[in-house]
Coordinates of C-alpha atoms in Angstrom, one line a residue:
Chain A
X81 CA 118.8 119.4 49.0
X82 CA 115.7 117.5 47.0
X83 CA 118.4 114.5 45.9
X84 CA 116.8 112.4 43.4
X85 CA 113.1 113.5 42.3
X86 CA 110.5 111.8 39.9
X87 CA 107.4 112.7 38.6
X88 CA 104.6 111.8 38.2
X89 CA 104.2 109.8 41.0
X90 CA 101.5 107.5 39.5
X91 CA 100.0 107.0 36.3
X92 CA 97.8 105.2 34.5
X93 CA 98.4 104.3 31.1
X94 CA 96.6 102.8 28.4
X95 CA 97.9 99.6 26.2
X96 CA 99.5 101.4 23.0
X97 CA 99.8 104.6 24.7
X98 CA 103.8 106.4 25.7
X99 CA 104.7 108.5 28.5
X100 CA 108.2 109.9 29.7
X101 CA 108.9 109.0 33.6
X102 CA 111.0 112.4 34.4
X103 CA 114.3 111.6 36.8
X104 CA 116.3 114.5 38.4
X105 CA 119.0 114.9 40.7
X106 CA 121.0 118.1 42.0
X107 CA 123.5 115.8 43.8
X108 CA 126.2 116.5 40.0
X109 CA 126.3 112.4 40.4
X110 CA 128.0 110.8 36.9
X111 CA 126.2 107.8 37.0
X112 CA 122.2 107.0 36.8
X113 CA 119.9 104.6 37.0
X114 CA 116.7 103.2 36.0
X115 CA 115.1 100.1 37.7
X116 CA 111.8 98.1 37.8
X117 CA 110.4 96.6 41.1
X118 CA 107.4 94.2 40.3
X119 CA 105.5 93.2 42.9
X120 CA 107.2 90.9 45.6
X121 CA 110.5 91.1 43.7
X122 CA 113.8 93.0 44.1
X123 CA 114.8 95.6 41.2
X124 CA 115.8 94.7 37.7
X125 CA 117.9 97.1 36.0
X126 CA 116.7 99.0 33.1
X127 CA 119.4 101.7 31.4
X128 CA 122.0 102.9 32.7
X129 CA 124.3 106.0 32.3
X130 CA 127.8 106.8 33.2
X131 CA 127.2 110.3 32.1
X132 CA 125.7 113.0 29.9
X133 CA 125.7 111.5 26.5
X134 CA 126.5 107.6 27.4
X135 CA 124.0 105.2 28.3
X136 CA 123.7 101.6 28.3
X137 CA 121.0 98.3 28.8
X138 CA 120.5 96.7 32.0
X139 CA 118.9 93.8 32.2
X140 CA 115.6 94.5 31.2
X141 CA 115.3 97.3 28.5
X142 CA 113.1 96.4 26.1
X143 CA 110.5 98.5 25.2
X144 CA 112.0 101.4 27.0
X145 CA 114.1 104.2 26.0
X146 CA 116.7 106.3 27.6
X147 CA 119.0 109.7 27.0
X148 CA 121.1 111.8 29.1
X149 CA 121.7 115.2 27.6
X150 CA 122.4 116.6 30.8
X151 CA 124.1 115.5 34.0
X152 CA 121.1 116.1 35.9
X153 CA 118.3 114.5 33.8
X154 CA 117.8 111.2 32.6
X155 CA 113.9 110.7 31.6
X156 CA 112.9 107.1 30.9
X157 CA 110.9 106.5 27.7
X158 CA 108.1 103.9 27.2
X159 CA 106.4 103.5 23.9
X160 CA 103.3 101.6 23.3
X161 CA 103.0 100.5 26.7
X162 CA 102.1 97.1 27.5
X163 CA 100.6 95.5 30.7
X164 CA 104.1 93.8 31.4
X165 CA 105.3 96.9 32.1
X166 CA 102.8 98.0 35.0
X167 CA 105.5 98.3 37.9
X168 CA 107.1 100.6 40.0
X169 CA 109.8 102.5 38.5
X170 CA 112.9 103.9 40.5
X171 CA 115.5 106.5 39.2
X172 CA 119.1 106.5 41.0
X173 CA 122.0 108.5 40.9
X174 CA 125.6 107.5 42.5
X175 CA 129.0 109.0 42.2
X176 CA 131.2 106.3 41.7
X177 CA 134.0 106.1 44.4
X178 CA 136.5 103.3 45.4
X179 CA 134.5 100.3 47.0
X180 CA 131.7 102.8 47.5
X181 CA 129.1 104.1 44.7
X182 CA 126.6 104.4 47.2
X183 CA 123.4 104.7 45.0
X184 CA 120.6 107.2 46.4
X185 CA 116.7 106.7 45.6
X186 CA 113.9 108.4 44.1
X187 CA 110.5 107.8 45.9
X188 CA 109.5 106.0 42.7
X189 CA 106.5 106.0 39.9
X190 CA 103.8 103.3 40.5
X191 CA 102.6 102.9 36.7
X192 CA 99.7 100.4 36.0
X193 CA 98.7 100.2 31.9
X194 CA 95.6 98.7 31.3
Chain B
X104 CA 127.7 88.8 38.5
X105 CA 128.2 86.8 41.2
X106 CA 124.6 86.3 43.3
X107 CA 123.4 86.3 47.0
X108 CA 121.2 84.3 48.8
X109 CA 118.8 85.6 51.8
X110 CA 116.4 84.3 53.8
X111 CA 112.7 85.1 52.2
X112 CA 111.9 86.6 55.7
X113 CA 112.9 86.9 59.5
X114 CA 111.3 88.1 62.5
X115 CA 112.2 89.8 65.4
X116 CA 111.6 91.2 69.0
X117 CA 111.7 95.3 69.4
X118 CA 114.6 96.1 70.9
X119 CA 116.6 93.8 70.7
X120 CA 119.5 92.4 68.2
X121 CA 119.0 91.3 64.6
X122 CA 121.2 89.4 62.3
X123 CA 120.8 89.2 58.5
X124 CA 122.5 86.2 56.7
X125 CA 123.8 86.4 53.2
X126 CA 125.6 83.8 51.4
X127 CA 127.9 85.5 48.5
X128 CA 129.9 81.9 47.9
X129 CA 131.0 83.0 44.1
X130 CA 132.3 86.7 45.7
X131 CA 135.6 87.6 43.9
X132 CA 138.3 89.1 45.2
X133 CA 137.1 92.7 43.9
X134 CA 133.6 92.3 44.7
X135 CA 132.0 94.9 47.6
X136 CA 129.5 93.7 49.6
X137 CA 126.5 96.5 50.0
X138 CA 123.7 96.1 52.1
X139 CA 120.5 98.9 50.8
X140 CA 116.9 98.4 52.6
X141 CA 113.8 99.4 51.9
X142 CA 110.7 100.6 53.8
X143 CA 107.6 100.4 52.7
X144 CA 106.4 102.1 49.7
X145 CA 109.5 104.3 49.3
X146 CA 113.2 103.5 47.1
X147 CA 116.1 101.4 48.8
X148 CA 118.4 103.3 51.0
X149 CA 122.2 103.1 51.5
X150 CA 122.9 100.9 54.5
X151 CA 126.3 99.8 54.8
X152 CA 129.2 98.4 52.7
X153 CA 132.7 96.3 53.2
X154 CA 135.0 94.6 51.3
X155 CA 137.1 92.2 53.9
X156 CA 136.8 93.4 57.1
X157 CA 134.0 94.0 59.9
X158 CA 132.2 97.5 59.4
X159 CA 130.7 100.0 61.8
X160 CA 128.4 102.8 61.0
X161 CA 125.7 104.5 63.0
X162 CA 122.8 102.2 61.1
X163 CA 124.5 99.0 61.7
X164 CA 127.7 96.9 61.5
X165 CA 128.7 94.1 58.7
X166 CA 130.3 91.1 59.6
X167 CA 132.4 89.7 56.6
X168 CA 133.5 86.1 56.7
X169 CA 137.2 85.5 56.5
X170 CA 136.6 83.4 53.5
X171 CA 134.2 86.1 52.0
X172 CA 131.6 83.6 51.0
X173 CA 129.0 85.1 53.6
X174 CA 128.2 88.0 55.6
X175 CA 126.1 89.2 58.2
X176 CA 124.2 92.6 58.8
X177 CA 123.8 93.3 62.5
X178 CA 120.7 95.8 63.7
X179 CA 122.3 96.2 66.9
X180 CA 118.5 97.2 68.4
X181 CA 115.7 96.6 66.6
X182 CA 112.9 99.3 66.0
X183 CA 109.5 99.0 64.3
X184 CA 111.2 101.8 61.8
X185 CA 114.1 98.9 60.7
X186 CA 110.5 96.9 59.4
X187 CA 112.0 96.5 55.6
X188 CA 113.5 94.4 52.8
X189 CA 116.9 93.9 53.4
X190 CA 119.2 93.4 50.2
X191 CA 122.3 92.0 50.1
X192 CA 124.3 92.8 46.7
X193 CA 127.5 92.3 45.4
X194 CA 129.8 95.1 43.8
X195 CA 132.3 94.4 41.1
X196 CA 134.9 97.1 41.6
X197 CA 137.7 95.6 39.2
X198 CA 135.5 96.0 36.1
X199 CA 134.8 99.4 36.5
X200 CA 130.9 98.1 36.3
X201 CA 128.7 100.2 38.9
X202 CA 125.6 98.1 38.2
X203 CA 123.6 96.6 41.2
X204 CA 121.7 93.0 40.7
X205 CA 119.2 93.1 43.3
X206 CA 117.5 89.4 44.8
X207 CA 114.6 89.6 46.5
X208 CA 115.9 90.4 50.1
X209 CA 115.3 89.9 53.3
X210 CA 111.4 90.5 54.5
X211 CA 112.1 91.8 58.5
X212 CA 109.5 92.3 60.8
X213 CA 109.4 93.8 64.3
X214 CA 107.5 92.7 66.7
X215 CA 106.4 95.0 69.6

C-alpha cells in the first residue's frame, strides 16, 4: 500500500519557467490536498478538492493551478514560476469521517526557482 | 477558523514524559482538536484527535480541558524518534469544511 506518492522529489526551476508537481494516492480518499511549508513555518493551504471534478482555493493559490479528473490524481500546476514559490510542497489525501478526516502525507517536493 | 497557540519549542529528557500545551481559547462547540507531527524532512503524520473528552491511542493521549479552551498532548515516554514539530489544529466539523490551518508547532527535542 504506497498511500500518497509525489514526484519529483526535487526540482529546480528557472524564473518564468512551469512544471506540474504529480500527487497520487490508492487509499480511494474523496478529499485532497495541496500545501506549502516555507522554511521554519507550518503549511499554508493551497487547493483543495472534495472530489474528482471539484476543487477549491486555500489560502495561498496564486499562481498555482489545480484539477482533479480522477479520484486518484490531483497534479498541482505552477506557471511562470517565481522565487516566492521555492518551498516544499506536500500532497494529502483524507476520507472525511465524523470528527475524524485524518489527513495522510506525501514525502513532499523541495522546489527552489532561481 | 479559530487559531492555536504553542510554545515555539520544548525540550525534554529520553524516557521520560512529555506534555505539549495548546491554547484553542476561540474553539467552538463543533471544532475537533487534532494533533499531526512531523519528523524531520518527511510530511506531518496523524497523531491523535478529540472532541471533549480525554483520548488514548498507542502514540499518545490528549487531554482536553473541560472548558475546551486548551489541551494537552502527553508522550507518555519520550524517545529520540518523537524529535518533531508538534501541531496543534483545530477542526470545524459543523461546516462541513475539512480544511487544516496549520501554526508553526511545537519544536521537541530529546535529550539522551
Amino acid at each position: 500500500n504506497a498511500g500518497v506518492t509525489q514526484t519529483p522529489k526535487f526540482r529546480i526551476l528557472k524564473i518564468g519557467q512551469s512544471m506540474t508537481l504529480q500527487c497520487t494516492q490508492d487509499m480511494n480518499h474523496n478529499y485532497m490536498y495541496w500545501y506549502r511549508q516555507d522554511p521554519g513555518m507550518g503549511l499554508k493551504l493551497i487547493y483543495y478538492s472534495v472530489g474528482a471534478g471539484i476543487t477549491d482555493k486555500g489560502e495561498v493559490p496564486n499562481g498555482y493551478n489545480v484539477s482533479r479528473s480522477t479520484t486518484e490524481d490531483f497534479p498541482l500546476r505552477l506557471e511562470l514560476a517565481a522565487p516566492s514559490q521555492t518551498s516544499v510542497y506536500f500532497c494529502a489525501s483524507s476520507f472525511p469521517g465524523q470528527g475524524a478526516n485524518i489527513q495522510y502525507f506525501g514525502a513532499g517536493t523541495r522546489l527552489s526557482v532561481l | 477558523d479559530a487559531k492555536t497557540t504553542q510554545p515555539n519549542s520544548m525540550e525534554s529528557n529520553e524516557e521520560e514524559p512529555v506534555h505539549l500545551p495548546c491554547n484553542h481559547s476561540t474553539i467552538s462547540g463543533t471544532d475537533y482538536i487534532h494533533w499531526y507531527r512531523q519528523l524531520p524532512s518527511q510530511g506531518p503524520e496523524y497523531v491523535i484527535h478529540g472532541l471533549t473528552s480525554n483520548v488514548n491511542n498507542r502514540m499518545a493521549s490528549l487531554a482536553i480541558a473541560e472548558d475546551r479552551k486548551s489541551s494537552t498532548l502527553i508522550l507518555h515516554r519520550a524517545t529520540l524518534r518523537d524529535a518533531a514539530v508538534y501541531y496543534c489544529i483545530l477542526r470545524d466539523n459543523w461546516a462541513g469544511t475539512y480544511k487544516y490551518i496549520f501554526g508553526t508547532g511545537t519544536r521537541l527535542k530529546v535529550l539522551a
